[in-house]
Coordinates of C-alpha atoms and ligand atoms in Angstrom, one line a residue:
X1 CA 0.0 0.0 0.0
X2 CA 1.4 3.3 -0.6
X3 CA 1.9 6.4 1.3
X4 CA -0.1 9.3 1.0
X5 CA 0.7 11.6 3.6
X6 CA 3.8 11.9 5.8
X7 CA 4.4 14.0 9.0
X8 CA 6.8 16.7 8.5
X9 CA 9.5 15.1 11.1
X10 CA 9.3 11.8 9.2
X11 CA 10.4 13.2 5.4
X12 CA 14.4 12.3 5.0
X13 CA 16.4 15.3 5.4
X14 CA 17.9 15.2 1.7
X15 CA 14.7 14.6 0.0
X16 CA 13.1 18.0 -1.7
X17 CA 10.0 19.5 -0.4
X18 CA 8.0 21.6 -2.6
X19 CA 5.3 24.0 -1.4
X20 CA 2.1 24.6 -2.6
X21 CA 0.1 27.5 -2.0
X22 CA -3.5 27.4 -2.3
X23 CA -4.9 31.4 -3.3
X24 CA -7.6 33.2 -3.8
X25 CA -8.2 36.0 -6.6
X26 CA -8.3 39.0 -5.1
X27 CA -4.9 39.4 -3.3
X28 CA -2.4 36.2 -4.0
X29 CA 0.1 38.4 -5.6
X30 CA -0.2 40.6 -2.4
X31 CA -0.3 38.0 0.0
X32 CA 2.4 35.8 -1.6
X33 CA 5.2 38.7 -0.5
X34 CA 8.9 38.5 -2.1
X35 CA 7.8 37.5 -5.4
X36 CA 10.6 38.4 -8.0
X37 CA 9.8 40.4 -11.0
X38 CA 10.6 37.5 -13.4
X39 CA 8.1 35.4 -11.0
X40 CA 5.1 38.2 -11.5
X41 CA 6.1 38.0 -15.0
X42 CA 5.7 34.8 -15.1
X43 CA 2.1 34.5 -13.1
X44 CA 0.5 37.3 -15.6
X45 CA 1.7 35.6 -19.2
X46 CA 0.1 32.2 -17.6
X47 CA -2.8 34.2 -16.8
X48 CA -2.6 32.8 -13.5
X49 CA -6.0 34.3 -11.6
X50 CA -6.2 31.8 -9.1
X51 CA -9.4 30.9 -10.1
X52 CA -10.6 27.7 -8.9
X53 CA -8.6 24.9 -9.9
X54 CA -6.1 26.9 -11.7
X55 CA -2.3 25.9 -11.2
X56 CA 0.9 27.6 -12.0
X57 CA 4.2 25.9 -11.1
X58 CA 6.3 28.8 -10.4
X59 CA 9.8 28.3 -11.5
X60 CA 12.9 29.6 -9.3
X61 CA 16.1 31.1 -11.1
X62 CA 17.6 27.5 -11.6
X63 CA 14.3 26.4 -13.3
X64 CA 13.7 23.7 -9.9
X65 CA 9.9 24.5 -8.7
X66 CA 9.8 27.5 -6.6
X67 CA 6.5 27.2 -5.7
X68 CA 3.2 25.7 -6.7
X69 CA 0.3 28.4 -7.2
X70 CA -3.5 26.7 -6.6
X71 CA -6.1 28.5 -7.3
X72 CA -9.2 28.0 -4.7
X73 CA -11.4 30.8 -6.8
X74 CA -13.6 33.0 -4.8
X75 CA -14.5 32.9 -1.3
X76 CA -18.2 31.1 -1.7
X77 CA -18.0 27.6 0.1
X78 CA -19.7 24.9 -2.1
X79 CA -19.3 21.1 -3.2
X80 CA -16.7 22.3 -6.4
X81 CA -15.6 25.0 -4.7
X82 CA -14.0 23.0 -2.0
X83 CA -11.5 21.3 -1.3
X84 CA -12.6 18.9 -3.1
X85 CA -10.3 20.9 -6.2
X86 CA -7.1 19.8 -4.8
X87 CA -7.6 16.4 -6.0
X88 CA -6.8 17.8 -9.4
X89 CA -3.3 19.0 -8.2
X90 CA -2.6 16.1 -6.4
X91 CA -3.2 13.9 -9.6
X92 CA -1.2 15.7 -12.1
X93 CA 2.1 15.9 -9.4
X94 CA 4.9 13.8 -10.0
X95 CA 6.2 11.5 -6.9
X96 CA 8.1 13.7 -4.2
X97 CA 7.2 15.6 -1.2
X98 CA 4.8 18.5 -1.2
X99 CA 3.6 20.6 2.0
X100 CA 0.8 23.5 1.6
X101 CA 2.4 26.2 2.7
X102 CA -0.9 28.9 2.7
X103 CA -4.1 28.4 2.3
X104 CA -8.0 29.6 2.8
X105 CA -9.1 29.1 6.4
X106 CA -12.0 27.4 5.1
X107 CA -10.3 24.8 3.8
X108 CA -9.6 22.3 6.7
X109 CA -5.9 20.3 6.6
X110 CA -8.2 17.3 7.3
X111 CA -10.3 17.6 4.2
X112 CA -7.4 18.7 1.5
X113 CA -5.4 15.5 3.1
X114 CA -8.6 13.3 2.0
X115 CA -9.2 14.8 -1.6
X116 CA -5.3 14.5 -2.0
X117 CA -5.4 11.1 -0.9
X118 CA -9.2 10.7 -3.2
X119 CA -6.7 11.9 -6.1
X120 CA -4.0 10.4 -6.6
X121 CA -5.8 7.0 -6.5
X122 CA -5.1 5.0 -10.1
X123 CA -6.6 1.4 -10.6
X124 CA -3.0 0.0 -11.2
X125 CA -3.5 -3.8 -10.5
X126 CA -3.6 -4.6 -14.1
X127 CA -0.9 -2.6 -15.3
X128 CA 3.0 -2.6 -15.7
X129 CA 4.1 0.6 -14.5
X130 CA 2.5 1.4 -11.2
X131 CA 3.1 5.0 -10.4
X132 CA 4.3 6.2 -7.0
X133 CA 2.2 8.9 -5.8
X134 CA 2.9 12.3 -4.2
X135 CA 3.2 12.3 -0.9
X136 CA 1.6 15.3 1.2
X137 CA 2.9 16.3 4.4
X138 CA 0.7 16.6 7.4
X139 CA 0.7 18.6 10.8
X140 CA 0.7 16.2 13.3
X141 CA -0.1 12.8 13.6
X142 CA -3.6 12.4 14.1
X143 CA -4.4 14.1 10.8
X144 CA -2.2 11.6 9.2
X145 CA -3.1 8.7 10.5
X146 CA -7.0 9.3 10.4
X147 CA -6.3 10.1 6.4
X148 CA -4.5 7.2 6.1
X149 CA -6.8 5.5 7.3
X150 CA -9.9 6.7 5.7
X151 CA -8.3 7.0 2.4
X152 CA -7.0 3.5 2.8
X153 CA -10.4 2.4 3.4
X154 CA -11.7 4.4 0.0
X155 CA -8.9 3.3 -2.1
X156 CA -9.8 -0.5 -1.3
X157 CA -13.3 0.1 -2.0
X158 CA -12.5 1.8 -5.2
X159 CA -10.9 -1.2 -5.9
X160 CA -13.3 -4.1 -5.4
X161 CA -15.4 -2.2 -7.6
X162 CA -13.0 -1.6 -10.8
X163 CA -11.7 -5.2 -10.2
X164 CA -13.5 -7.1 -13.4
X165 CA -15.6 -9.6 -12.5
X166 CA -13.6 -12.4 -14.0
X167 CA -11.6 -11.4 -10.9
X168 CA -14.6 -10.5 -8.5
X169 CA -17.2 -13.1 -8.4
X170 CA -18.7 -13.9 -5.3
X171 CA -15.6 -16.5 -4.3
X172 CA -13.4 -13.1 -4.6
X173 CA -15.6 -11.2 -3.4
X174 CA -15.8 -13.5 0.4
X175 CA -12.2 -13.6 0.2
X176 CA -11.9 -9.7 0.2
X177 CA -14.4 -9.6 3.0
X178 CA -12.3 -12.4 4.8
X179 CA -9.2 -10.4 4.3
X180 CA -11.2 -7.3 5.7
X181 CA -11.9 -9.1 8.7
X182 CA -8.3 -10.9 9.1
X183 CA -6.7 -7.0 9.3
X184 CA -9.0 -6.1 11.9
X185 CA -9.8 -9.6 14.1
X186 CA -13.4 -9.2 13.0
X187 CA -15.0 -12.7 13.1
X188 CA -16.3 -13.9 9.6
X189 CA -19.2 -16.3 9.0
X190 CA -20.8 -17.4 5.4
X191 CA -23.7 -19.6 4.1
X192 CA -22.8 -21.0 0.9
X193 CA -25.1 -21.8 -2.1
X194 CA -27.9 -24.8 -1.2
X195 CA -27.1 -23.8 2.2
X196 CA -29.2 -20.8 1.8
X197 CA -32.0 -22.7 1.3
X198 CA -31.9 -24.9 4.3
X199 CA -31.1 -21.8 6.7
X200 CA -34.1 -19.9 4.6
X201 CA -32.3 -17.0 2.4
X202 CA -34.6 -18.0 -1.0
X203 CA -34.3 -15.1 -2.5
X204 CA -31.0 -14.9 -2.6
X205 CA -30.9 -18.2 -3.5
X206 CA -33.4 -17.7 -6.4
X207 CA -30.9 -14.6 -7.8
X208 CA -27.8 -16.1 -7.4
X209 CA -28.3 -19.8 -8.0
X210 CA -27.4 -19.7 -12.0
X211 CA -24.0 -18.1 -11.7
X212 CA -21.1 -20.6 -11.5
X213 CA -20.2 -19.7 -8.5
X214 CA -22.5 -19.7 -5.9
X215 CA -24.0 -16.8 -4.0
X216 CA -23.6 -16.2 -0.5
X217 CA -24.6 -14.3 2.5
X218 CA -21.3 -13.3 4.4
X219 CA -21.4 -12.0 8.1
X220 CA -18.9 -10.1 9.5
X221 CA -19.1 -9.3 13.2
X222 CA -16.3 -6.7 15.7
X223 CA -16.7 -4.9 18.5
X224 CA -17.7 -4.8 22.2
X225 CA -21.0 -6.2 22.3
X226 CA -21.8 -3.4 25.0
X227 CA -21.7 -1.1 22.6
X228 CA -24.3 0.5 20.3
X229 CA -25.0 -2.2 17.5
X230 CA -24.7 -1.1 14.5
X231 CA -25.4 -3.2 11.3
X232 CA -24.2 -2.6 7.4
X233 CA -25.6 -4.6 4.8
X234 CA -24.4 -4.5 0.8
X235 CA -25.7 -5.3 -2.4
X236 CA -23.1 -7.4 -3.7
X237 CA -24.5 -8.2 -7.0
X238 CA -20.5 -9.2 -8.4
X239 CA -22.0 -8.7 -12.1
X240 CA -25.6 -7.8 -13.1
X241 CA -26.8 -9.4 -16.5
X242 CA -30.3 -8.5 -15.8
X243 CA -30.6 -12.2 -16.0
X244 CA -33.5 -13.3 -18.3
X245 CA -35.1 -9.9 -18.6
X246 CA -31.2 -9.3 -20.0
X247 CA -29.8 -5.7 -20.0
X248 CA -29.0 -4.2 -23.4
X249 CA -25.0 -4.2 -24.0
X250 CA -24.7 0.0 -23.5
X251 CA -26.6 -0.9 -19.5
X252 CA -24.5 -4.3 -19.0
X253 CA -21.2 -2.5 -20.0
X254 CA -20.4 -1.4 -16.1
X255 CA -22.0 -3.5 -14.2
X256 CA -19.0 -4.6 -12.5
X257 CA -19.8 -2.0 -10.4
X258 CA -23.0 -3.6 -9.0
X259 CA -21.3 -5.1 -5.9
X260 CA -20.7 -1.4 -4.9
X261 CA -22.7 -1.5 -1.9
X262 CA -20.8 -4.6 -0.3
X263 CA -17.8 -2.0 -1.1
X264 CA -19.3 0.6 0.9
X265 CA -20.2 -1.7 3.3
X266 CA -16.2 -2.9 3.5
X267 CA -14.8 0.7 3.6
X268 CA -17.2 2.2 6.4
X269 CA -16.1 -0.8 8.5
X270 CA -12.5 -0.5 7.5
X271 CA -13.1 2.7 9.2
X272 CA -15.0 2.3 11.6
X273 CA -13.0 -0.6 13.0
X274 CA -9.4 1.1 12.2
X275 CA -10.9 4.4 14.6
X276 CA -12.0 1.6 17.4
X277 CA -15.0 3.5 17.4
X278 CA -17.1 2.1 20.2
X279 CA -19.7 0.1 18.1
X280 CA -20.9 -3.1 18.2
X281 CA -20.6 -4.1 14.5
X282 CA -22.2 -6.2 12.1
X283 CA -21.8 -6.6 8.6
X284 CA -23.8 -8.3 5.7
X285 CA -23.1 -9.3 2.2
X286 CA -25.6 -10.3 0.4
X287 CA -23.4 -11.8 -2.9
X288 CA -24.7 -13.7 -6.3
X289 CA -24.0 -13.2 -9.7
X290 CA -27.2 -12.5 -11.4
X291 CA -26.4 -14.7 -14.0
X292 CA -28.3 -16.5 -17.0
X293 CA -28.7 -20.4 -17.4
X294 CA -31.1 -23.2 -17.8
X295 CA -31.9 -22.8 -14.2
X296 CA -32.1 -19.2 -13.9
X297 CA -35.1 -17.7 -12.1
X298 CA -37.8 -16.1 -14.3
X299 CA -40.0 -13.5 -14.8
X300 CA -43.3 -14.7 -13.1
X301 CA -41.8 -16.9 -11.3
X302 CA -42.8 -15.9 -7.8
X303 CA -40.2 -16.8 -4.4
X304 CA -40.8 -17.1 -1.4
X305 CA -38.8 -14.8 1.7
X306 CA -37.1 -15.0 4.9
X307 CA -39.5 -12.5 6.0
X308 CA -42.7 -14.9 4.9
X309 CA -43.9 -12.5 2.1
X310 CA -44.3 -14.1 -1.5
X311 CA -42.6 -12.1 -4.2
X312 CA -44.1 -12.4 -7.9
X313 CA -41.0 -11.5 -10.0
X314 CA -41.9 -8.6 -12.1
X315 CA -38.6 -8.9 -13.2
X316 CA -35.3 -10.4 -12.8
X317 CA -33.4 -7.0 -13.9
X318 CA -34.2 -6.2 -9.9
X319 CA -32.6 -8.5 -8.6
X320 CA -30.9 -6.0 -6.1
X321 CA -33.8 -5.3 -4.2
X322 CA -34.3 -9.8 -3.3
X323 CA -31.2 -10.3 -2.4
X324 CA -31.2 -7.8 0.2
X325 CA -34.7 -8.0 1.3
X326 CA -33.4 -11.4 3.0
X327 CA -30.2 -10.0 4.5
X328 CA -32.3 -6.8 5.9
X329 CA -34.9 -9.4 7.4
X330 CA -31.5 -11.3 9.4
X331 CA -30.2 -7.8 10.1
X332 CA -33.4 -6.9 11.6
X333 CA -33.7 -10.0 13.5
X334 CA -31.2 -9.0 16.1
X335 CA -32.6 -5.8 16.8
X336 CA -29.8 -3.4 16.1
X337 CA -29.9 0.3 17.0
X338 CA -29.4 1.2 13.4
X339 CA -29.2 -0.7 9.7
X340 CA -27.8 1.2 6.9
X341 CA -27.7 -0.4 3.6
X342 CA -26.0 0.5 0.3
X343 CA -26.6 -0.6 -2.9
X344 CA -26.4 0.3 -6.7
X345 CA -30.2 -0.6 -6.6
X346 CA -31.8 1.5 -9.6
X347 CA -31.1 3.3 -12.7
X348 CA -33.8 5.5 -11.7
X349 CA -31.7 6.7 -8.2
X350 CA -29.5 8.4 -11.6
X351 CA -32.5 9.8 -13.7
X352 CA -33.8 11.9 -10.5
X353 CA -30.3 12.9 -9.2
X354 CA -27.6 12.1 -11.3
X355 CA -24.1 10.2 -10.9
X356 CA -22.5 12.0 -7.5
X357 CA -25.9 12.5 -5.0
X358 CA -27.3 9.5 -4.2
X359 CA -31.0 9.2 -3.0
X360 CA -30.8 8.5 1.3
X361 CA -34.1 7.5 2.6
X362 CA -35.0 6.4 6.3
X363 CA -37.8 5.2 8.6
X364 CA -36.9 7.4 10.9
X365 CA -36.9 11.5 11.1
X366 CA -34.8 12.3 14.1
X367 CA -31.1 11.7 12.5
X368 CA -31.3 13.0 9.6
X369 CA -30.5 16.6 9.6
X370 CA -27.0 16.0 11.5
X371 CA -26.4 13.2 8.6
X372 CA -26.9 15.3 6.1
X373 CA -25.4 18.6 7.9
X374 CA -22.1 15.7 8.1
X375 CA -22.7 15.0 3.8
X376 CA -22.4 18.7 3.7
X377 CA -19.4 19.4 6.0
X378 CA -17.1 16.5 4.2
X379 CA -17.9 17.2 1.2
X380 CA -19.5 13.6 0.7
X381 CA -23.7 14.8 0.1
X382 CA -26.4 13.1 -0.6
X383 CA -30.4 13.9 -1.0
X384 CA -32.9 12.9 1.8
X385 CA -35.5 11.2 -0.2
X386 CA -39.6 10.0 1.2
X387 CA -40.5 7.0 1.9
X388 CA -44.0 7.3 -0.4
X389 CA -45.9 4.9 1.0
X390 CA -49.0 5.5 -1.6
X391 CA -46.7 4.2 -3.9
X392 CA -46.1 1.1 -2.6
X393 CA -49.4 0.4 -4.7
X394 CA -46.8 0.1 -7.5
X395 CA -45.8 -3.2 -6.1
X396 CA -49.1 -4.7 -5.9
X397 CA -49.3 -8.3 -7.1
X398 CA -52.3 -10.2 -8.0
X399 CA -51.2 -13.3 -7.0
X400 CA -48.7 -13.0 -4.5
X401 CA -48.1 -10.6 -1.7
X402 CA -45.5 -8.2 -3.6
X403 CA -44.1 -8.1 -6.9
X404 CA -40.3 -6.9 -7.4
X405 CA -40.3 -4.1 -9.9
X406 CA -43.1 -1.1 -10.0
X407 CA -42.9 0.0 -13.1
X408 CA -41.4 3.5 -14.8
X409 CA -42.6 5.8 -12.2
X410 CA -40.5 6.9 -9.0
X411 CA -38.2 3.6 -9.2
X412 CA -35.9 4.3 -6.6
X413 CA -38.6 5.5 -4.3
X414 CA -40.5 1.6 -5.2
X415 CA -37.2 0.1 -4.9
X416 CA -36.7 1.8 -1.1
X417 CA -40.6 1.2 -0.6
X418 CA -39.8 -2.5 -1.3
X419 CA -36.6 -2.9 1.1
X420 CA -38.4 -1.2 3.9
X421 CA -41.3 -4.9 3.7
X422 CA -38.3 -6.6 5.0
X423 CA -36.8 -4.1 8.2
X424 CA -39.8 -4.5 10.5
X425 CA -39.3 -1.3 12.7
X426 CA -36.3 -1.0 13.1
X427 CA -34.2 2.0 12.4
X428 CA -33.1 2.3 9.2
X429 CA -31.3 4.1 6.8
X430 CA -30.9 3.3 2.9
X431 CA -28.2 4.5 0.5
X432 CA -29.0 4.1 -3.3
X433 CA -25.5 4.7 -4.2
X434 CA -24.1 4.5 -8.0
X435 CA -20.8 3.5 -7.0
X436 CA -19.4 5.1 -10.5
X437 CA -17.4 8.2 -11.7
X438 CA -18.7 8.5 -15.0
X439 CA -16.1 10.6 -16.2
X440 CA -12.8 12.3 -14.3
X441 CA -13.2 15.2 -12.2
X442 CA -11.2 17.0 -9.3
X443 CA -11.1 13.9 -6.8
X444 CA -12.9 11.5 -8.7
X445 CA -11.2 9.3 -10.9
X446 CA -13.6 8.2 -13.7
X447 CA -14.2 4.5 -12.2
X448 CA -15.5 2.7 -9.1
X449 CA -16.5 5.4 -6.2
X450 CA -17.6 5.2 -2.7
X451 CA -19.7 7.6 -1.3
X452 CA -21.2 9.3 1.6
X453 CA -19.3 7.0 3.5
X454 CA -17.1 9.9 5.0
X455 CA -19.8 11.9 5.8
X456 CA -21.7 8.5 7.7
X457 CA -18.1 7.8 9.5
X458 CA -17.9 10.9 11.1
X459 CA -21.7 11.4 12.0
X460 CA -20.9 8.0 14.1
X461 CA -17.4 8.9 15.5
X462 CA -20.0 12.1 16.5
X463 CA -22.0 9.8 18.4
X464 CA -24.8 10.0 15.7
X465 CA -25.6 6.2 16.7
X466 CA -26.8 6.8 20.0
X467 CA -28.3 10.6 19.1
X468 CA -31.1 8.9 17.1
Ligands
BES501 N1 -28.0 -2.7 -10.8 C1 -29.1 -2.2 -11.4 C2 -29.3 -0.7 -11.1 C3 -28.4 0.2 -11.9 C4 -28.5 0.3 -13.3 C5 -27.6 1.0 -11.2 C6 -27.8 1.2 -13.9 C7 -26.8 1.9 -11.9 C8 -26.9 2.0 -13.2 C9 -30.3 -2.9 -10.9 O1 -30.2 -4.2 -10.5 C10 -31.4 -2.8 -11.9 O2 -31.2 -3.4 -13.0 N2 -32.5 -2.1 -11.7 C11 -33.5 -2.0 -12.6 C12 -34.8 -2.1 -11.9 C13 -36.0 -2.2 -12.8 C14 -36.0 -3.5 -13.6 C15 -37.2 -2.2 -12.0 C16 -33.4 -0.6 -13.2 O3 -33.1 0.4 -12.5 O4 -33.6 -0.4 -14.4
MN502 MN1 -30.5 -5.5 -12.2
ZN503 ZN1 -28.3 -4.8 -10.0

């Protein structure tokens, strides 16, 4: 694993360090001081305006970096005009040491450490030359280590998603989880293909059982049982055909990605667990390969659940949705103080918000303003979304209790309608997460993403779990 950020009294005396200075419009020439003329020169035929994003490597006498302008535009706080930017920087840096020297107060050392760290991240296992990224120095040694950490955490995640799925079936997919739990002494557990009959997960069953390898629920378990119990559960759907009601090729193309939520699931604990944060965790998978065969499940077929309800299968394109409707009913069963489930659950979660917000809904009011105040402060949002329950119409089935799919309107409100059959009362929060960078931007490497993680990590290290 590499480094990402150092603490000042750890870089080797004869290695370089260049400084970066992060400006705003009005004044950087001002506030810079002992700028030489060639240097001003310089900054005004670049057209350097320190606008947001903008960056000027200023050259000393000898041609060596003097130092590095960044512009952080004007003053106005928002998602892009954050430091969410310095991810840009940080990507287009060659290896070497690099301290920020100035910058806006509003831009924390905490959060520039994480966008650095979100940054420089390339999916390298499959490639020859693996570059070595630039390493920023840090304050102290909390900052470092909690980046570290949560970056770490991201990385990994970012990971298990771009891994193909010749690579990441559900076998692969366990053995990440296991090596999850080996780093941290959490305690794993898993109930392997027929198996899931006998201990009643049918559903997932039903999705996964064409795929050649099996699906699997996998339980992960850490912490002081004293504590607050806190459960995760993830959609870990390691590649998403559609099955018989098969996806198009342009809507198969990334569906790598749809074990995203066991991803997110994997990086919150990573964090979670590498804080010690006093929580009594548990953690499910719910893993198949939606997969196409002679004993696929079919449209109209209808399956029965762990929580008793009959499901007509509208279709078996939402398949997301049955597989965790049997992990949510376990995870209920226990009677934690909070689920939270992610998942890549519907195209429609993209048509009403787009690629980087994801749809939050939850049965419960109370927490939701300081979880979305947290989204907002680490620059990690998402949208609070209702729970519609005239909607849940939509699912009606004529011959069974519930069918899977509601049709065109409001699908990732139907899709959250659906989940929320199988959570009883408890408390419960639902992530419909696209998992996906469509394209590059400042931070975000076109490719796998985890989010609202950050912002979820730090309403619990806030005590969020026992505020609700
Ligand atoms: N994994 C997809 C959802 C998805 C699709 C996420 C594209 C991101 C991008 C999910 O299993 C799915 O196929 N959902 C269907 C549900 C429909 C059949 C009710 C969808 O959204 O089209
Ligand atoms: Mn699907
Ligand atoms: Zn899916």
């Amino acid at each position: 694993m590499s480094t990402f950020f150092i603490e000042k009294k750890a870089v080797p005396t004869d290695e370089a360090v260049n400084s970066i200075r992060i400006c705003r419009p009005d004044s950087f020439v001002d506030d810079l001081g002992g700028l030489t003329e060639p240097q001003i020169n310089f900054i005004n035929a670049q057209k350097f305006l320190a606008e947001a994003g903008q960056t000027l490597i200023l050259p000393a006498e000898d041609g060596k970096i003097s130092t590095i302008l960044f512009g952080a535009g004007k003053s106005e706080y928002s998602y892009t005009n954050s430091p969410i930017l310095i991810g840009s920087l940080a990507s287009i840096l060659k290896s070497g040491y690099y301290e920020i020297v100035s910058k806006p107060d509003t831009w924390t050392e905490e959060l520039i450490a994480i966008f650095w760290g979100l940054g420089v991240y390339k999916f390298d296992k499959y490639i020859k030359d693996q570059p070595v990224p630039p390493v920023l120095i840090c304050s102290n040694e909390a900052v470092t280590q909690e980046s570290t950490n949560i970056v770490t955490a991201l990385h990994r995640g970012r990971s298990l998603i771009n891994t193909p799925p010749n690579d990441m079936g559900p076998v692969a997919l366990q053995q990440s989880a296991q090596d999850v739990a080996d780093r941290f002494g959490a305690t794993l557990n898993s109930i392997v293909g027929d198996e899931l009959l006998q201990h009643n997960y049918p559903m997932i069953h039903a999705v996964g059982r064409a795929a050649a390898e099996p699906p699997r629920l996998v339980e992960l378990k850490w912490g002081n049982q004293d504590n607050p119990k806190l459960t995760l559960v993830g959609k870990g759907i390691t590649f998403d055909s559609g099955g018989l009601d098969i996806k198009s090729a342009a809507g198969m193309r990334i569906m790598k990605k749809d074990m995203g939520g066991a991803a997110h699931v994997l990086a919150l604990g990573e964090m979670i667990m590498a804080a010690n944060l006093p929580i009594n965790l548990t953690m499910y998978l719910a893993i198949a390969e939606n997969a196409i065969s002679a004993n696929a499940f079919r449209p109209s077929d209808v399956l029965s659940s762990r929580e008793g309800l009959s499901i007509e299968v509208d279709n078996t394109d939402a398949e997301g949705r049955l597989v965790l409707g049997d992990a949510l009913t376990k995870a209920a069963e226990a009677n934690p103080d909070l689920i939270i489930d992610f998942a890549t659950l519907t195209g429609a979660a993209r048509v009403a918000l787009g690629p980087t917000l994801p749809p939050f809904f939850s049965n419960r009011d109370e927490p939701v303003s300081n979880l979305l105040q947290s989204g907002t402060d680490q620059v990690d949002p998402f949208w609070h979304m209702p729970l519609w329950k005239p909607y849940l119409s939509l699912l009606s089935s004529p011959i069974a209790d519930m069918k899977n799919a509601g049709g065109s309107f409001a699908g990732a409100v139907t899709a959250a309608l659906f989940l929320q059959k199988f959570v009883g009362d408890t408390p419960w929060m639902h992530f419909d997460v696209y998992g996906w960078n469509p394209t590059n931007s400042p931070s975000k490497p076109k490719g796998g993403e985890i989010m609202s993680v950050r912002a979820i990590y730090h309403w619990l290290k806030n005590g969020g779990l026992k505020a609700r």
